[in-house]
Coordinates of C-alpha atoms in Angstrom, one line a residue:
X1 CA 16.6 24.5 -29.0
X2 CA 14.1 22.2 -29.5
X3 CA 11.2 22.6 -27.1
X4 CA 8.4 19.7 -25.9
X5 CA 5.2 21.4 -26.2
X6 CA 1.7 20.0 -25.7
X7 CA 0.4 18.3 -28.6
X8 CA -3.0 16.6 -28.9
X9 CA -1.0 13.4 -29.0
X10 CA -0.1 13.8 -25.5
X11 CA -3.1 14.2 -24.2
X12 CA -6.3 12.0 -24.4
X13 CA -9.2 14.1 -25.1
X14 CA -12.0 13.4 -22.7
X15 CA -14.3 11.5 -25.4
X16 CA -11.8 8.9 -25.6
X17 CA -11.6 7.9 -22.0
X18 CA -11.6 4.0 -21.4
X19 CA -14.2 2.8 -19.2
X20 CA -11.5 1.8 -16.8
X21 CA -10.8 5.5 -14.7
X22 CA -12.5 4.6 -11.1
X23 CA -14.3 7.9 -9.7
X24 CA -12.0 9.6 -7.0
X25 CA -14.6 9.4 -4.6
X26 CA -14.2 5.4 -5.2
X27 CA -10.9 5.1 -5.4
X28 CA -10.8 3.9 -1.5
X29 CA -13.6 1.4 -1.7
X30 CA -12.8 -0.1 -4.9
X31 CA -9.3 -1.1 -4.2
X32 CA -8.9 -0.7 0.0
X33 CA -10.6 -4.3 0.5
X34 CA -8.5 -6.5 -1.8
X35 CA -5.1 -4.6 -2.4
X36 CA -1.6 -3.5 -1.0
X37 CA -0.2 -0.4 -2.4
X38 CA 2.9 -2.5 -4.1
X39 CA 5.1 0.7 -4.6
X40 CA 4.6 2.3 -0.9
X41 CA 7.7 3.3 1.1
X42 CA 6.2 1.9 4.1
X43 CA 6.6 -1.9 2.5
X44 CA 10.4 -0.6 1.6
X45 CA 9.8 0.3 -1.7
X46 CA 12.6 2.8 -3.5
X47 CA 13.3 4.9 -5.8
X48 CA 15.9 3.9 -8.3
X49 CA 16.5 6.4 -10.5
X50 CA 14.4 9.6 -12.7
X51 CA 14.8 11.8 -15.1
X52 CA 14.8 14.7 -13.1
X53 CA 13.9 16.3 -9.9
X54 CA 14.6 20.0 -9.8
X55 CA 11.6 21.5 -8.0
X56 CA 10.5 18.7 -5.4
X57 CA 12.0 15.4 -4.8
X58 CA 10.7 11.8 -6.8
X59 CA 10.7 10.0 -3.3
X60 CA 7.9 11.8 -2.2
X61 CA 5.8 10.1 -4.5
X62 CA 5.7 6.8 -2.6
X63 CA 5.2 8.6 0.6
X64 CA 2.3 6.4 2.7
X65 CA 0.9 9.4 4.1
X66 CA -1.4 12.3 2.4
X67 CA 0.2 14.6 0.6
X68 CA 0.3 18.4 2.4
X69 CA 0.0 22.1 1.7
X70 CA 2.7 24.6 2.6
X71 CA 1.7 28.1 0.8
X72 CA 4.3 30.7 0.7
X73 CA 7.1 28.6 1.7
X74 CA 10.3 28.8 -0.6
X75 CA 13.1 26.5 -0.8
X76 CA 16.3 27.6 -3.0
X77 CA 14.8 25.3 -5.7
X78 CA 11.4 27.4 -5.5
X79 CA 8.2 26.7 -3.9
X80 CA 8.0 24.0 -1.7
X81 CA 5.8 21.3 -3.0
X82 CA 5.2 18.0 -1.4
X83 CA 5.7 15.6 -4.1
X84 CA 7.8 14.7 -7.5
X85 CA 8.3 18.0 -10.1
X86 CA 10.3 18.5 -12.6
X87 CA 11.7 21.2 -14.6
X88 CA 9.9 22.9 -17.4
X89 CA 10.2 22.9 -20.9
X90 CA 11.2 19.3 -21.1
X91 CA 13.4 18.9 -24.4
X92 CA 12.4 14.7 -24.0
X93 CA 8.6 13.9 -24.8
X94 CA 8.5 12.2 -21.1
X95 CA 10.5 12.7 -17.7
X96 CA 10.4 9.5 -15.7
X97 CA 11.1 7.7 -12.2
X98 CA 11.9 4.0 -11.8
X99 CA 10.7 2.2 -8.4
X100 CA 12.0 -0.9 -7.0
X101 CA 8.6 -2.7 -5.8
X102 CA 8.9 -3.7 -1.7
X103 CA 7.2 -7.3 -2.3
X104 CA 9.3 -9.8 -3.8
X105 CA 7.3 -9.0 -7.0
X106 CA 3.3 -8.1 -7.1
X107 CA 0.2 -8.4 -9.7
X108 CA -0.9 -5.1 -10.1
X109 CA -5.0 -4.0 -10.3
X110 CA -4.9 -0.6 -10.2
X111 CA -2.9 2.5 -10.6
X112 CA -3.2 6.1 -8.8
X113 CA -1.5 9.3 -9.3
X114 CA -2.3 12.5 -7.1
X115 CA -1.9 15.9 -8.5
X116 CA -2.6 17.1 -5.1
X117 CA -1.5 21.2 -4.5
X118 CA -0.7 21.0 -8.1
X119 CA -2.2 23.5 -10.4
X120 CA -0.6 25.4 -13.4
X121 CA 2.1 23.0 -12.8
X122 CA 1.0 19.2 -13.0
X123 CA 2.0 16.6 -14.9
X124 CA -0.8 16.7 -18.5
X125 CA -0.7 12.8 -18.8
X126 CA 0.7 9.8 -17.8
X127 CA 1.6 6.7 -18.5
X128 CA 2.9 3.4 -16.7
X129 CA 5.3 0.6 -17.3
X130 CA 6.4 -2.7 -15.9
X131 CA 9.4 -5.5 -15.7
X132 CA 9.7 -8.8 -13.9
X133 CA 13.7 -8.7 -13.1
X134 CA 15.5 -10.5 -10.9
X135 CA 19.1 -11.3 -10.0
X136 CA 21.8 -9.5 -7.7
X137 CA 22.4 -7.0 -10.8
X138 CA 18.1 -6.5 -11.4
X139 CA 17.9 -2.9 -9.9
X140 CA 20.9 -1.4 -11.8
X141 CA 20.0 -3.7 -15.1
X142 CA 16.6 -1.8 -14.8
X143 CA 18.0 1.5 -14.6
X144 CA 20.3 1.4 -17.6
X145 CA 19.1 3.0 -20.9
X146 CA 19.4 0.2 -23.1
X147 CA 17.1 -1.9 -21.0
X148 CA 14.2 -3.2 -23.1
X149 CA 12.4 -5.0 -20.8
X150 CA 9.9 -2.7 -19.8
X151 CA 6.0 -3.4 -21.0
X152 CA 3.3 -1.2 -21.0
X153 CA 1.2 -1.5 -17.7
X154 CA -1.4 1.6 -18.3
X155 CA -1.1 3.5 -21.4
X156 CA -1.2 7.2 -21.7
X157 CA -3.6 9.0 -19.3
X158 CA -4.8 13.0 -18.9
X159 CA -4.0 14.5 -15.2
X160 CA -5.7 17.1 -14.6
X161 CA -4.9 19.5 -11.5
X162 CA -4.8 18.8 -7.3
X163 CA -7.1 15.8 -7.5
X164 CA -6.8 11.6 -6.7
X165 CA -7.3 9.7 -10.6
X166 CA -7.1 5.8 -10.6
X167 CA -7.3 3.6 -13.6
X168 CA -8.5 -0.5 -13.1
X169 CA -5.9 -3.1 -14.8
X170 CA -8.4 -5.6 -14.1
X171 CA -6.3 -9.4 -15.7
X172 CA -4.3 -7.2 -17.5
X173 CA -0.6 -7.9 -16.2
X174 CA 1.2 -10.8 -14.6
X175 CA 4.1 -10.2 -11.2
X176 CA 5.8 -7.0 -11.5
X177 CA 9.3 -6.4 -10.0
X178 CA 9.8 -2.7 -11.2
X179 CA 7.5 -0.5 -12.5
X180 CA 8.3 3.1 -14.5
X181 CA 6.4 5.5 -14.2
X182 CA 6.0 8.3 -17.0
X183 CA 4.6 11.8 -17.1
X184 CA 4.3 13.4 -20.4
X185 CA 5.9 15.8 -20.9
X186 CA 7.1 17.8 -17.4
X187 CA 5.4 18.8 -14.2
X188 CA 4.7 17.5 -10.8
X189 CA 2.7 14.8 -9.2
X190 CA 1.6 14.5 -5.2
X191 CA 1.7 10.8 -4.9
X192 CA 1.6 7.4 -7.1
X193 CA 0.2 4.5 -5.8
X194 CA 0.4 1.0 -7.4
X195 CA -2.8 -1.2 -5.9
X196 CA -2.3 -4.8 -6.3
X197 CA -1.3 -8.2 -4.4
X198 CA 1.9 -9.5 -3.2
X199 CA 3.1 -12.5 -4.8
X200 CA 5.2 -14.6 -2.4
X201 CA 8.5 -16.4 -2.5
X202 CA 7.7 -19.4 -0.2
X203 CA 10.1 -21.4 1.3
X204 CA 10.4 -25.3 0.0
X205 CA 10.3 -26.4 3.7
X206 CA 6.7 -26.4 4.8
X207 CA 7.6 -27.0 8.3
X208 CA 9.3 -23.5 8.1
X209 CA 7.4 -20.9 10.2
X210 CA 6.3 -17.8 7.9
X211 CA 4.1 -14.8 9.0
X212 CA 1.1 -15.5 7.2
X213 CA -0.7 -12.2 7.8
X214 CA 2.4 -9.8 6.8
X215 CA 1.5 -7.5 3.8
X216 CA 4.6 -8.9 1.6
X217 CA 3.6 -12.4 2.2
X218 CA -0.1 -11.5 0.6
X219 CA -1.9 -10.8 4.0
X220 CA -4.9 -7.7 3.5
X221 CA -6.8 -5.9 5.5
X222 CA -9.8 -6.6 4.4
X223 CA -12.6 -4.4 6.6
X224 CA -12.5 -2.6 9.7
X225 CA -15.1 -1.4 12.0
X226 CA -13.3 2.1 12.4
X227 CA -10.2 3.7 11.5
X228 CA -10.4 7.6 12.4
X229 CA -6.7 8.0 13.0
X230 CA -4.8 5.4 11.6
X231 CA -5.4 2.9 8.3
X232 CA -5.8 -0.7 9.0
X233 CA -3.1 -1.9 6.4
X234 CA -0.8 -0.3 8.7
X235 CA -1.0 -3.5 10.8
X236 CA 0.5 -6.0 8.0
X237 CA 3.4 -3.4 7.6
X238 CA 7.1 -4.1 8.2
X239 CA 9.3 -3.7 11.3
X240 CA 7.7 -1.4 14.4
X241 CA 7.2 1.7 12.9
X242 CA 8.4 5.3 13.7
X243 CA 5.2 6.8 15.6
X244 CA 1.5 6.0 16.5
X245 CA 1.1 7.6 12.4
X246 CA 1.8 4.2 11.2
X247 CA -0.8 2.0 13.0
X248 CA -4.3 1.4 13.4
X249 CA -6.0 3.5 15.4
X250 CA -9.9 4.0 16.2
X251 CA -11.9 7.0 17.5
X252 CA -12.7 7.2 21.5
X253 CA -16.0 5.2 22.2
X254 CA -18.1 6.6 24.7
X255 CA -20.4 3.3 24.6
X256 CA -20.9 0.7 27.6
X257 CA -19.6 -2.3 26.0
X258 CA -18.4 -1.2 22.9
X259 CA -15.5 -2.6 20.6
X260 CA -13.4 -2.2 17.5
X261 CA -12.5 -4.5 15.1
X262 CA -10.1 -5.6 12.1
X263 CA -10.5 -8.5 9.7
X264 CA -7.2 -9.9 7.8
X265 CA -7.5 -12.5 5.1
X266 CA -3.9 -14.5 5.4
X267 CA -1.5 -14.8 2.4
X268 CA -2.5 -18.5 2.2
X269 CA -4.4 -21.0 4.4
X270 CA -2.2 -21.2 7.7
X271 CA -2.1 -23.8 10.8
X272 CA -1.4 -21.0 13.5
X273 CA 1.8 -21.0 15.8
X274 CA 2.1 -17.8 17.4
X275 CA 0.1 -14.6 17.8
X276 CA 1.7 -11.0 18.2
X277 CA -0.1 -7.3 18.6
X278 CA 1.8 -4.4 19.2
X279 CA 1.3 -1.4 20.9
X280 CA 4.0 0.2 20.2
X281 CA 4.2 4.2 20.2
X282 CA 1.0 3.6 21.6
X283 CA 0.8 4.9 25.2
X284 CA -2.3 6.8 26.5
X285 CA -4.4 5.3 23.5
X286 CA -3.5 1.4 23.9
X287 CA -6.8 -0.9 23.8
X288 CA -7.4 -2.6 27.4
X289 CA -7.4 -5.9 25.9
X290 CA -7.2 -7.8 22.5
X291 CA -9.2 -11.1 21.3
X292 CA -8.6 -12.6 17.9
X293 CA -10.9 -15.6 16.0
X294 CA -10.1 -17.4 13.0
X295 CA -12.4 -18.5 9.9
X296 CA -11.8 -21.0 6.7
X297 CA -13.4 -19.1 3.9
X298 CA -13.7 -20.4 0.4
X299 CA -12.7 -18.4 -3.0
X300 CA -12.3 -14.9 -2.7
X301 CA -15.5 -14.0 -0.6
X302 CA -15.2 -11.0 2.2
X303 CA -16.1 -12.5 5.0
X304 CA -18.6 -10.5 7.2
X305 CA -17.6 -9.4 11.0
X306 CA -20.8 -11.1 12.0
X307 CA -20.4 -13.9 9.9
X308 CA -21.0 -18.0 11.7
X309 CA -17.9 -19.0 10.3
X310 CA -15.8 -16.8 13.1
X311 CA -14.6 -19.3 16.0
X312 CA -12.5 -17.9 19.2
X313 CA -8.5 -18.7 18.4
X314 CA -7.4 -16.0 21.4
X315 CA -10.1 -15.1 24.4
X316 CA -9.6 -11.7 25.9
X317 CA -6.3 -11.2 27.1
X318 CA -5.0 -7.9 28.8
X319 CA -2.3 -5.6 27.0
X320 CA -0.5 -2.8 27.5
X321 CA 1.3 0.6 26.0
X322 CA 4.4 0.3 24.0
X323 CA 5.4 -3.4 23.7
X324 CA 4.6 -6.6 21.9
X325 CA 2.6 -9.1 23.6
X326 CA 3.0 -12.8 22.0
X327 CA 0.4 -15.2 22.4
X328 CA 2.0 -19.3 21.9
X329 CA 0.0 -22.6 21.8
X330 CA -0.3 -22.1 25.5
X331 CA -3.2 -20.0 25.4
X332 CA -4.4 -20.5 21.2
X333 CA -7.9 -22.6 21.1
X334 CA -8.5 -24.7 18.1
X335 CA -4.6 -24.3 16.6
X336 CA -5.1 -27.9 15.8
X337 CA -8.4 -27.4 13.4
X338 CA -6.5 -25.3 10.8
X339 CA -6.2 -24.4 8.0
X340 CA -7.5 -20.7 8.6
X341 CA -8.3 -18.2 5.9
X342 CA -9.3 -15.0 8.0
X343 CA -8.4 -13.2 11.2
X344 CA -10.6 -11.2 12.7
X345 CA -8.8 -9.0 15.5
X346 CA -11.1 -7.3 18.6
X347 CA -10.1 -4.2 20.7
X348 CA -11.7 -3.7 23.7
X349 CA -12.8 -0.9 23.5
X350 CA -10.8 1.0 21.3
X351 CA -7.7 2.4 20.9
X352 CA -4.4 1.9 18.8
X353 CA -2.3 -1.5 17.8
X354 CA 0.7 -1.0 15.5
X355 CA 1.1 -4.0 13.7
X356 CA -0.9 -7.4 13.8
X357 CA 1.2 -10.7 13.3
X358 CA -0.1 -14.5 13.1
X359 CA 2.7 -16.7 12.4
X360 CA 2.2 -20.4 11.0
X361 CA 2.9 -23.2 8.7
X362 CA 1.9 -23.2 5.1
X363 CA -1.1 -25.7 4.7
X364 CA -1.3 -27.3 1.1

């Protein structure tokens, strides 16, 4: 039988590491401002097909959350691990897992793997490839072994044991429907993230109401002032949720006066329709009360939460636990000034919001 072993050729040695690996410790601040993670099961990414998943499932590597420990628990498969892993001895020089992107397609800027709980069995290197495919048949096309489409996205790369490693793709790539992602030659991997920015499909009628803030529709969360429980991307997510996991959600102040706050560039310059904030799942832990303002930034600048350019688009207006409060032309100041770059949400004081949602027109 003809057995895959580890040959230097599968492996990068450390002296030939390009300059674009981004230190774990960074990984969060270089890409958190500017990116979506494009391959997330919380935008309704999927998994389309792999290789192989003996020892832990592939769908666990597009998991939003963490990846956890449970030591000493067995499944009939062996231990329980929370991520991808795959048989050893691989007889192919890769094992690989296709996923279906949940944007309409996205440019890609940086790529993660997490060997998290990992060791003496994770995945030595890997590697990354991409396809722009559309069409009813796209997802099977890209499945089938005699597809050709795929292009290299980021070459081979070591892994080394339970730790975050990122890699930039700074200009490299353009929209990406599909990506593959390789490990060389067998093992496991926690987690894969694919940091980048949606690229739209917009309708052809700009009178058509879009919501200009959702994370498929290019909306970021740019900066927050806290988020101790809960990520502030989760508020440009999809649908309602499935618990208060999957919102934002700031540490208790214990401050006179104090608030929380959220900025979100839009997915393009917007005249504002409608407002939502939901609370959803959020019941003891709601804010008392929710305020939003609006800025027109130029170019790609972060715009500061202090920054002159904020103006008041919502005042303060009470909410509650566990619903969706909708704020129309009735109560929105300036709607009429558009074309608005940047929201900038305010809890008072603190608290949780599920998801964040500023509907609008287009403006060209």
């Amino acid at each position: 039988m003809d057995i895959q072993t580890l040959t230097p050729g599968l492996v990068m040695p450390a002296e030939q590491l390009l300059d674009d690996a981004v230190p774990s410790e960074l990984i969060d601040k270089t890409f958190g401002s500017n990116c979506i993670d494009l391959a997330s099961a919380a935008l309704n990414s999927r998994i389309l097909a792999f290789s192989d998943e003996f020892f832990a499932s592939a769908s666990n590597l597009i998991n939003p959350h963490a990846p956890v420990h449970r030591p000493g628990v067995f499944v009939p498969s062996g231990a329980w691990y929370d991520g991808w892993e795959t048989r050893r001895h691989n007889t192919e020089p890769f094992d690989w897992v296709i996923v279906r992107l949940g944007v309409a397609s996205g440019r890609p800027k940086g790529v993660e793997v997490n060997t998290a709980f990992f060791n003496g069995n994770e995945a030595p290197a890997i590697s990354v490839d991409g396809c722009y495919e559309t069409g009813e048949d796209a997802d099977s096309v890209v499945t089938e072994k005699e597809f050709y489409g795929w292009s290299e996205v980021l070459g081979k790369r070591p892994c080394g044991p339970g730790q975050r490693q990122a890699w930039k793709l700074e200009g490299r790539h353009g929209s990406l429907t599909h990506v593959r992602l390789r490990m060389w030659p067998d093992g496991g991997i926690a987690r894969f993230r694919l940091y980048g920015e949606a690229v739209p499909v917009w309708p052809s009628d700009l009178t058509q109401e879009v919501e200009l803030s959702a994370a498929i529709m290019g909306g970021v969360a740019e900066s927050c002032s806290d988020q101790h429980f809960g990520g502030k991307e989760n508020l440009l997510l999809p649908g309602r949720g499935v618990d208060m996991g999957d919102g934002w959600e700031t540490k208790r102040s214990r401050v006179r006066g104090h608030t929380d706050w959220v900025i979100v560039k839009l997915g393009a310059r917007t005249k504002v329709s409608r407002i939502v904030t939901d609370t959803a799942h959020f019941r003891g832990n709601f804010p008392q009360g929710v305020m939003v303002e609006a800025a027109k930034v130029e170019g790609d600048s972060i715009v500061a939460h202090d920054d002159p350019a904020w103006s008041e688009l919502l005042p303060v207006n009470k909410v509650g636990p566990d619903q969706e409060f909708e704020f129309g032309k009735d109560v929105l100041l300036k709607v009429d000034e558009g074309d608005f770059t940047h929201m900038k949400l305010t809890i008072i004081p603190d608290g949780g919001v599920k998801r964040f949602r500023v509907f609008g027109t287009r403006a060209l």
